[in-house]
Short mmCIF file of C-alpha atoms and ligand atoms in Angstrom, two decimals:
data_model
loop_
_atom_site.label_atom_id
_atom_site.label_comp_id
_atom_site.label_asym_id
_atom_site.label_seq_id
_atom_site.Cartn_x
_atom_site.Cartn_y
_atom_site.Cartn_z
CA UNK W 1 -19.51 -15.02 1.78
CA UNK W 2 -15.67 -15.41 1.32
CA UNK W 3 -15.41 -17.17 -1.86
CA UNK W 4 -11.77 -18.75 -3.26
CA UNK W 5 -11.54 -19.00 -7.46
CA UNK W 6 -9.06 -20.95 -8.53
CA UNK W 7 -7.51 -20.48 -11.93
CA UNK W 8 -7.39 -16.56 -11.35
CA UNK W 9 -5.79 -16.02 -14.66
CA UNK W 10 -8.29 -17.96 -16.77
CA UNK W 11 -10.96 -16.23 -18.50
CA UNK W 12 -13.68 -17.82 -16.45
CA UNK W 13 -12.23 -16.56 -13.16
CA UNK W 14 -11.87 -12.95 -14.42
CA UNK W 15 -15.59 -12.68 -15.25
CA UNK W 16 -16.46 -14.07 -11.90
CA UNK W 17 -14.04 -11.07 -10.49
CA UNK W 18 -15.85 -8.71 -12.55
CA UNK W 19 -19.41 -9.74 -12.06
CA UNK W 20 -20.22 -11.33 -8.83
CA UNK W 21 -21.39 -8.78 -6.04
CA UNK W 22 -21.76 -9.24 -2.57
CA UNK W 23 -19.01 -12.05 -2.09
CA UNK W 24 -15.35 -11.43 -1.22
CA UNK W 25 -14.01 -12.90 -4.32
CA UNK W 26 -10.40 -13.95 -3.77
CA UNK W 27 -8.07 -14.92 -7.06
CA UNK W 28 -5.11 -16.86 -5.34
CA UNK W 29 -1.93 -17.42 -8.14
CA UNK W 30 -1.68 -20.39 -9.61
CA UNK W 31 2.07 -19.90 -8.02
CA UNK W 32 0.26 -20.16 -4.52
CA UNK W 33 -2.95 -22.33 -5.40
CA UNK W 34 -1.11 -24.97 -7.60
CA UNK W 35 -3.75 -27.43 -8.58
CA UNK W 36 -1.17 -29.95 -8.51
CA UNK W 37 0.29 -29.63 -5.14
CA UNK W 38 -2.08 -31.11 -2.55
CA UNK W 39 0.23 -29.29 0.48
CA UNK W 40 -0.73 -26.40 -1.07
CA UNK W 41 -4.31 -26.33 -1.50
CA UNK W 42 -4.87 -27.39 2.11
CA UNK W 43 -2.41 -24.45 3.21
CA UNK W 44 -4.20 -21.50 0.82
CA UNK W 45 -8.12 -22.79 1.79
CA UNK W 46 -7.05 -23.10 5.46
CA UNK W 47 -6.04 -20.15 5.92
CA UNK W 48 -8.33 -18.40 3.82
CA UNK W 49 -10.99 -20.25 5.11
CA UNK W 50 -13.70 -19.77 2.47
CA UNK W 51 -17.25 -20.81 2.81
CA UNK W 52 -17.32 -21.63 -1.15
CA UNK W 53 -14.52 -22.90 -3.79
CA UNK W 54 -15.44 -22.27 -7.57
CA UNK W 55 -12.33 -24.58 -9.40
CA UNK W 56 -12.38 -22.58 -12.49
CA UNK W 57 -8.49 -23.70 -13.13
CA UNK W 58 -8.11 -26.77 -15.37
CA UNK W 59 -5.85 -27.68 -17.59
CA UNK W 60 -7.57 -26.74 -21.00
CA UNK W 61 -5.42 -26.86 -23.99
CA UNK W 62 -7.60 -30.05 -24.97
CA UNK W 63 -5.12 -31.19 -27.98
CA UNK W 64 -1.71 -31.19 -25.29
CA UNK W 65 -4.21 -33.42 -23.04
CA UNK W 66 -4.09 -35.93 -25.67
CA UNK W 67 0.21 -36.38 -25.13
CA UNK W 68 0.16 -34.77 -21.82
CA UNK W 69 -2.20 -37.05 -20.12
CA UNK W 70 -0.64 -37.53 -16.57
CA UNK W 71 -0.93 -34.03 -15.72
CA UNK W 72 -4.48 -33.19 -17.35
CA UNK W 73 -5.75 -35.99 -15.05
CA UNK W 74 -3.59 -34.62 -12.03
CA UNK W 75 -4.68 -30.90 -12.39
CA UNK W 76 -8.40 -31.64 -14.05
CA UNK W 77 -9.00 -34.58 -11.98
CA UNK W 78 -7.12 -35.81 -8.92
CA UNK W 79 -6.67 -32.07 -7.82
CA UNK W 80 -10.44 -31.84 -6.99
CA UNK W 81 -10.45 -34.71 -4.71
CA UNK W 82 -7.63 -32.72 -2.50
CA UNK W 83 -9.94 -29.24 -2.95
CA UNK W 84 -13.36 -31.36 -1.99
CA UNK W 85 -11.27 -32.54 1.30
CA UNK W 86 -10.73 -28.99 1.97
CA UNK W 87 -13.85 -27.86 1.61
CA UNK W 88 -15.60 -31.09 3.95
CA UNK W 89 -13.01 -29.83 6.41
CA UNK W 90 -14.07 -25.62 6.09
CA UNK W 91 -17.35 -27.07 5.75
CA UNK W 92 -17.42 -25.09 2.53
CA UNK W 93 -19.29 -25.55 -0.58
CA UNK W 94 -17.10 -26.77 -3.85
CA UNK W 95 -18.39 -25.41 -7.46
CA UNK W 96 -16.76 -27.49 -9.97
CA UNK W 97 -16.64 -26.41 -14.24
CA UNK W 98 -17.03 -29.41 -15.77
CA UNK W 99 -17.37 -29.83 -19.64
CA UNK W 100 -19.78 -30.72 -22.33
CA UNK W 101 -16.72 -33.12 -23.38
CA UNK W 102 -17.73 -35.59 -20.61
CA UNK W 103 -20.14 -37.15 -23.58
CA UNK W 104 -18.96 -38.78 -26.86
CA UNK W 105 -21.32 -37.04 -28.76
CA UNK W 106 -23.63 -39.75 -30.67
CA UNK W 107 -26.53 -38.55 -29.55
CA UNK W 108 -29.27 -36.74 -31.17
CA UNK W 109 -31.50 -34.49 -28.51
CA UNK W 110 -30.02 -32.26 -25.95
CA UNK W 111 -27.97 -34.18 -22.86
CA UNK W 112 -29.81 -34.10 -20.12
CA UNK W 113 -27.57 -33.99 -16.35
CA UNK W 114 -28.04 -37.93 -15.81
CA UNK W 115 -27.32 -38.60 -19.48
CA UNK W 116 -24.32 -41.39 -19.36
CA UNK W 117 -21.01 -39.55 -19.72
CA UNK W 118 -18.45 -41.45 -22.31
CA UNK W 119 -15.81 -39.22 -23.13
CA UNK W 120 -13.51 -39.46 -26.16
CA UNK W 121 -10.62 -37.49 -25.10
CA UNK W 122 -7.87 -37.57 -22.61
CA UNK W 123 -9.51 -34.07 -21.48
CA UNK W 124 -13.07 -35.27 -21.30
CA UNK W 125 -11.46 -38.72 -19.07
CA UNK W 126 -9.63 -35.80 -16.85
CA UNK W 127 -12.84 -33.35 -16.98
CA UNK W 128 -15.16 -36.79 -15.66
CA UNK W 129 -13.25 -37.85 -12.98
CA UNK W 130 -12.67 -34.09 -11.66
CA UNK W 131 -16.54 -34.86 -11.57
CA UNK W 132 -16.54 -37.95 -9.92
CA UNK W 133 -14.12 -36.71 -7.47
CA UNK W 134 -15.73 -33.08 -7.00
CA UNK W 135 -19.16 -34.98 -5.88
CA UNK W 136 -16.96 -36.58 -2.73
CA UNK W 137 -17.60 -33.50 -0.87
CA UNK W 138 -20.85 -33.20 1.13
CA UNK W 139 -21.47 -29.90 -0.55
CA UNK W 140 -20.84 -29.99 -4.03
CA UNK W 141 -22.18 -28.33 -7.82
CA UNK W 142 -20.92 -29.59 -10.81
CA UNK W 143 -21.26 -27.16 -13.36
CA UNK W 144 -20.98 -28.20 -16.96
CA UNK W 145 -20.54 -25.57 -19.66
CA UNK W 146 -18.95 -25.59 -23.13
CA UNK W 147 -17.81 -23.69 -25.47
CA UNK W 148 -16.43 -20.47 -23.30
CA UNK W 149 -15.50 -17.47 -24.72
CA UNK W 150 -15.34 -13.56 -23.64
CA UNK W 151 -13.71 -10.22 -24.55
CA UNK W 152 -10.69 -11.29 -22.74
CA UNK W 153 -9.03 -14.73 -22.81
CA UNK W 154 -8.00 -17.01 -25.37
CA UNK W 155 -10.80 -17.83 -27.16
CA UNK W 156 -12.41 -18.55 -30.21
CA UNK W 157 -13.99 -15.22 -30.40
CA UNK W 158 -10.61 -13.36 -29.98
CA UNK W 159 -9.02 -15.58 -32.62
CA UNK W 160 -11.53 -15.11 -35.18
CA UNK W 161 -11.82 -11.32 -34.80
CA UNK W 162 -7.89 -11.16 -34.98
CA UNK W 163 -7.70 -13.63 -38.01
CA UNK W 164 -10.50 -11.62 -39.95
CA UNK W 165 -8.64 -8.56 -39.44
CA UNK W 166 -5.26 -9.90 -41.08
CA UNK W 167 -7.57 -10.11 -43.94
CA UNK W 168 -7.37 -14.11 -43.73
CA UNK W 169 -9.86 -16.56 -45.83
CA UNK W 170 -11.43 -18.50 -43.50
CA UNK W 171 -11.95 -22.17 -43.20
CA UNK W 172 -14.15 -23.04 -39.98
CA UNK W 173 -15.74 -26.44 -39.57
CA UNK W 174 -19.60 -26.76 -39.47
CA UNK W 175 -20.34 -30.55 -38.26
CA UNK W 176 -19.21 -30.20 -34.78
CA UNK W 177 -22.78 -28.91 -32.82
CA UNK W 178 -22.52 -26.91 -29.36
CA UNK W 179 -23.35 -23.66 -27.76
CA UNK W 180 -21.27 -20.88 -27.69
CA UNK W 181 -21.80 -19.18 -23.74
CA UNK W 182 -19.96 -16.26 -22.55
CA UNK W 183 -17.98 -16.18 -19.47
CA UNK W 184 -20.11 -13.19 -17.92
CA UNK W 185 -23.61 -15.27 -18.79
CA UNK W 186 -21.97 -17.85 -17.12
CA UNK W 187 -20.51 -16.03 -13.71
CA UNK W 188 -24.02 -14.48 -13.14
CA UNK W 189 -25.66 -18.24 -13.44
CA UNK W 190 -22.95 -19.33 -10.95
CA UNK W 191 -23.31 -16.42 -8.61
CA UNK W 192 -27.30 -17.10 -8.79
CA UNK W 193 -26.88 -20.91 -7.73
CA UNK W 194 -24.48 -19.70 -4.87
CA UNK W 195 -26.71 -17.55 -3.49
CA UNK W 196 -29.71 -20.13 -4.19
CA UNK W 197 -28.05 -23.23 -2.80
CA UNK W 198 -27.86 -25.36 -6.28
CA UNK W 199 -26.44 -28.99 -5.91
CA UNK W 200 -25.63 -31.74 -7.64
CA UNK W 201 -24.88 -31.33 -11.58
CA UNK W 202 -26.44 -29.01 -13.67
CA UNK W 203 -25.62 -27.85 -17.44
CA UNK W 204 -24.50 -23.95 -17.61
CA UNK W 205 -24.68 -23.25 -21.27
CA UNK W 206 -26.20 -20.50 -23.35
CA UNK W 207 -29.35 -21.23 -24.80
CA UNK W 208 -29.52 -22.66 -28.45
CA UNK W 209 -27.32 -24.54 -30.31
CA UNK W 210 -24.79 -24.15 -33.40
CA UNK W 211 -22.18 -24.72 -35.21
CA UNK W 212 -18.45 -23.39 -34.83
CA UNK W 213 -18.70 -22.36 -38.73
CA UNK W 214 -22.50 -20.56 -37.54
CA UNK W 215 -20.73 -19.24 -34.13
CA UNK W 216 -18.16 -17.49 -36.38
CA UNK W 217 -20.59 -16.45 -39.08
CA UNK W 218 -22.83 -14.84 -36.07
CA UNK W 219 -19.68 -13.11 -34.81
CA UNK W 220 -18.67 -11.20 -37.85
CA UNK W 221 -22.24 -10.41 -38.67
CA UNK W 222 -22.51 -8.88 -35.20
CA UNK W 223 -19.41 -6.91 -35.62
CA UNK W 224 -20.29 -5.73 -39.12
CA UNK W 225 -16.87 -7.18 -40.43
CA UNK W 226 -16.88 -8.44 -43.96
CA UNK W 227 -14.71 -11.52 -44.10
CA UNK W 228 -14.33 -14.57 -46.68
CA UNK W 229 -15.74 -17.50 -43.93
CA UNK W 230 -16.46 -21.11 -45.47
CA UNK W 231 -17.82 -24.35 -43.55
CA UNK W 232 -15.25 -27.53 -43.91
CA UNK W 233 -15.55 -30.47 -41.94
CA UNK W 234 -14.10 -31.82 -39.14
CA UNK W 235 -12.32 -34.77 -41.41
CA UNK W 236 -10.69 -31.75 -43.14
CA UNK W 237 -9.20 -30.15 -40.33
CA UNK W 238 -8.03 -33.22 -37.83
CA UNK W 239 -6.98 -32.70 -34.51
CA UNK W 240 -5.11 -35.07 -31.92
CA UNK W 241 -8.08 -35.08 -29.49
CA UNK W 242 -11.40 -36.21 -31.10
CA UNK W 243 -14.11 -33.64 -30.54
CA UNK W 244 -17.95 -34.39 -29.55
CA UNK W 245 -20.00 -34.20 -33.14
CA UNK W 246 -23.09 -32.97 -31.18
CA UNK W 247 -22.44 -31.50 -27.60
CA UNK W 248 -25.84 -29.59 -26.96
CA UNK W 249 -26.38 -29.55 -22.83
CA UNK W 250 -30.54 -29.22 -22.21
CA UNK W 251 -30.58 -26.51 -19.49
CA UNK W 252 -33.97 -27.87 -18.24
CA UNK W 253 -32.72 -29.04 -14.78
CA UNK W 254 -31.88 -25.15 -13.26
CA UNK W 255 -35.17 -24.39 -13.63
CA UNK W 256 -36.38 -26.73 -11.23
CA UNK W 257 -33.50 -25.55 -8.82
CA UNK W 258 -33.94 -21.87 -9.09
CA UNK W 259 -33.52 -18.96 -11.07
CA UNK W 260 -32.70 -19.59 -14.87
CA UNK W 261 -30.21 -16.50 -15.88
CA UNK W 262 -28.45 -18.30 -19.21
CA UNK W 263 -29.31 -16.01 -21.85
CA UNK W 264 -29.56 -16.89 -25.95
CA UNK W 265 -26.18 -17.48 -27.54
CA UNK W 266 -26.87 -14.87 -29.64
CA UNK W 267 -28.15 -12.68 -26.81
CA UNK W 268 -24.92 -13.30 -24.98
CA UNK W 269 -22.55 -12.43 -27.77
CA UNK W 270 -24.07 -9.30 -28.15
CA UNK W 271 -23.29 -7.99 -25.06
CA UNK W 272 -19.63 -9.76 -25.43
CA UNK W 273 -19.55 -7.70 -28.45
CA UNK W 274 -20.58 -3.95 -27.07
CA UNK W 275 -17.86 -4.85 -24.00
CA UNK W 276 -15.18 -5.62 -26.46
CA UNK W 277 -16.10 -2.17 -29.11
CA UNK W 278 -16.14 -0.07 -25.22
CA UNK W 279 -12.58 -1.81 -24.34
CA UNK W 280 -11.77 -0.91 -27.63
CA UNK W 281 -12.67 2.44 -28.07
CA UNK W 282 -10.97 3.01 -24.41
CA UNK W 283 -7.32 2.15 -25.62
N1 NAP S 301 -12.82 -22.91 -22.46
C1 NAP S 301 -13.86 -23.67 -22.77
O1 NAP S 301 -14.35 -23.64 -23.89
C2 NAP S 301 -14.46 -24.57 -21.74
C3 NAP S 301 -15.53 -25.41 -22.11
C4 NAP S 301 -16.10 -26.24 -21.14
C5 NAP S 301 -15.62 -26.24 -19.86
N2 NAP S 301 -14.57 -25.44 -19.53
C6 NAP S 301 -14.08 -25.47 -18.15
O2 NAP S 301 -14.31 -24.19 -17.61
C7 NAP S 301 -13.32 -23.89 -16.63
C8 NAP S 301 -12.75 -22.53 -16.91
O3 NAP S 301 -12.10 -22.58 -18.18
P1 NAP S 301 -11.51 -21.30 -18.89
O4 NAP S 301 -12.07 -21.25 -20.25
O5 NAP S 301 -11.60 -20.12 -17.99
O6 NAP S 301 -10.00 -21.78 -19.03
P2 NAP S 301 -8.65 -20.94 -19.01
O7 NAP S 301 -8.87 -19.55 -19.47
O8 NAP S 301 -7.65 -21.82 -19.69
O9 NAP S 301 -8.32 -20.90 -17.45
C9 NAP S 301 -7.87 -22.01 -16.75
C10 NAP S 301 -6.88 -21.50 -15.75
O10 NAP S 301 -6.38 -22.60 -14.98
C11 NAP S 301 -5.01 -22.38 -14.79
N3 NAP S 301 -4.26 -23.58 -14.45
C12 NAP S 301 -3.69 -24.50 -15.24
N4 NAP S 301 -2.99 -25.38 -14.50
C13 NAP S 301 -3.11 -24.99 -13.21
C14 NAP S 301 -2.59 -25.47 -12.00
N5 NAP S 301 -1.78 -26.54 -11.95
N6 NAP S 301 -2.89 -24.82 -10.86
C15 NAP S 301 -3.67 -23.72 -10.87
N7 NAP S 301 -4.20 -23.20 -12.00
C16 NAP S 301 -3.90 -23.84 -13.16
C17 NAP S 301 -4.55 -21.81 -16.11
O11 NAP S 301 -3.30 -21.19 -15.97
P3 NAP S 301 -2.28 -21.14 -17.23
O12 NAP S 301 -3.00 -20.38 -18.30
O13 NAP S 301 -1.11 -20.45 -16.65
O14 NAP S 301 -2.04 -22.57 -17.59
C18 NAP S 301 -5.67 -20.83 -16.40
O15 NAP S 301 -5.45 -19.59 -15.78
C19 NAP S 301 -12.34 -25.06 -16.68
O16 NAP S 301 -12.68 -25.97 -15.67
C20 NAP S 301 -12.60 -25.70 -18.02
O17 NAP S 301 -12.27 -27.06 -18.01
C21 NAP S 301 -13.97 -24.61 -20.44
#
């Protein structure tokens, strides 16, 4: 299958390069497949002609949402309704990355996929109606994942391996609960529900739950680094965009669609760990 990513640069997109088999994976640039251009995502997936579309680009910096909230709902949300017309008229499939930020967080058991969404930030509002507008076309899977980190990429991982190693005191906040899930775990889930068919929504997280103070514990733990880490709260550390208190996505639903392939957090960091000690050791 000839399968378009869009977003090539993001660190989503480059573990779907690296892991999916089988598939001719193509990375358009975001200078050729501009989310925000409608001319030219009908131009790129006509020509291409691809019998699948993952839209792994979004606008992400969640905080610049917050002032920026025109074009977070043009790239995150209005752009999907051009790529689902695309793919209706290449009768392809369209795989949309959705967030864990399309809840408010209140509640207090895993979200289930027909949970009510209520977002609290401009993101979340641009991440929901990339939903909303990703489910127009006949063939559709709405991913939703949270949380996404990897050897490459700007991520929380990175930034707490390179602040540990400048020998910083660390201050990480420990009310906000999630799941950590590596972009490879997640690639190989997507690649799975491809190949298997999956529609509809369905949560793509790790499994488990923690916090981003126990997430950064975990990872300096797993890479043997010694560092002064300390829980604050979120009311300590404020942030333009309000953040979900508890974001935890039950995984229950791929299970009765196919082939569950989401590994433990803790699992999944492990193996982000050994790549990023090999890439190391390589340089
Ligand atoms: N990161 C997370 O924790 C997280 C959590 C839940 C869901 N998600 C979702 O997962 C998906 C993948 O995220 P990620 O972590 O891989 O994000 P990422 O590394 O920020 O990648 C997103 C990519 O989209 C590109 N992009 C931005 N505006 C664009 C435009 N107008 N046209 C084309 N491309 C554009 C970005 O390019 P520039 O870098 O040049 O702007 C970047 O390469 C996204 O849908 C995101 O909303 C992410």
């Amino acid at each position: 299958m000839r399968v378009v990513v869009t977003g090539g640069s993001g660190q989503l997109a480059r573990a779907i390069q690296e892991t999916w088999s089988g598939h001719e994976v193509l990375l358009p640039p975001e200078t050729e497949l501009d989310l925000t251009k409608p001319e030219a995502i009908r131009t790129v997936l006509q020509t291409l002609k691809p019998q699948a579309v993952v839209n792994a680009g979004a606008f992400t910096q969640v905080d610049r949402c917050e002032t920026e909230e025109g074009l977070a709902t043009l790239v995150n949300g209005t752009a999907v309704a051009w790529l689902a017309e695309s793919c209706d008229a290449l009768k392809a499939t369209l795989i949309q990355i959705s967030t864990d930020y399309v809840f408010d967080g209140t509640a207090t058991r895993p979200y289930r996929e027909d949970d009510p969404t209520h977002p609290v930030s401009a993101y979340g509002h641009s991440k929901l109606r990339g939903e909303e507008n990703a489910a127009l076309a006949q063939r559709h899977l709405i991913v939703r994942t949270a949380w996404l980190y990897d050897a490459w990429g700007k991520n929380f991982f990175l930034t707490m391996v390179n602040a540990a190693r400048q020998g910083r005191a660390l201050r990480v906040v420990d009310d906000q609960r999630g799941t950590p899930t590596s972009c490879r775990a997640l690639a190989r889930q997507l690649h799975g529900a491809l190949n298997e068919g999956w529609q509809g929504i369905v949560h793509g997280t790790c499994g488990g739950d923690t916090t981003w103070h126990g997430f950064a514990a975990e990872i300096f733990r797993q890479m043997d680094m010694s560092v002064d880490l300390s829980p604050c709260t979120t009311a300590e550390y404020p942030t333009p965009a309000k953040r979900p208190a508890y974001s935890v996505l039950a995984g229950g639903r791929r299970k009765t669609l196919g082939t569950d392939l989401m590994p433990t957090w803790e699992e999944a960091l492990e193996e982000v760990v050994a790549a990023f000690r090999s890439a190391e050791a390589a340089r």
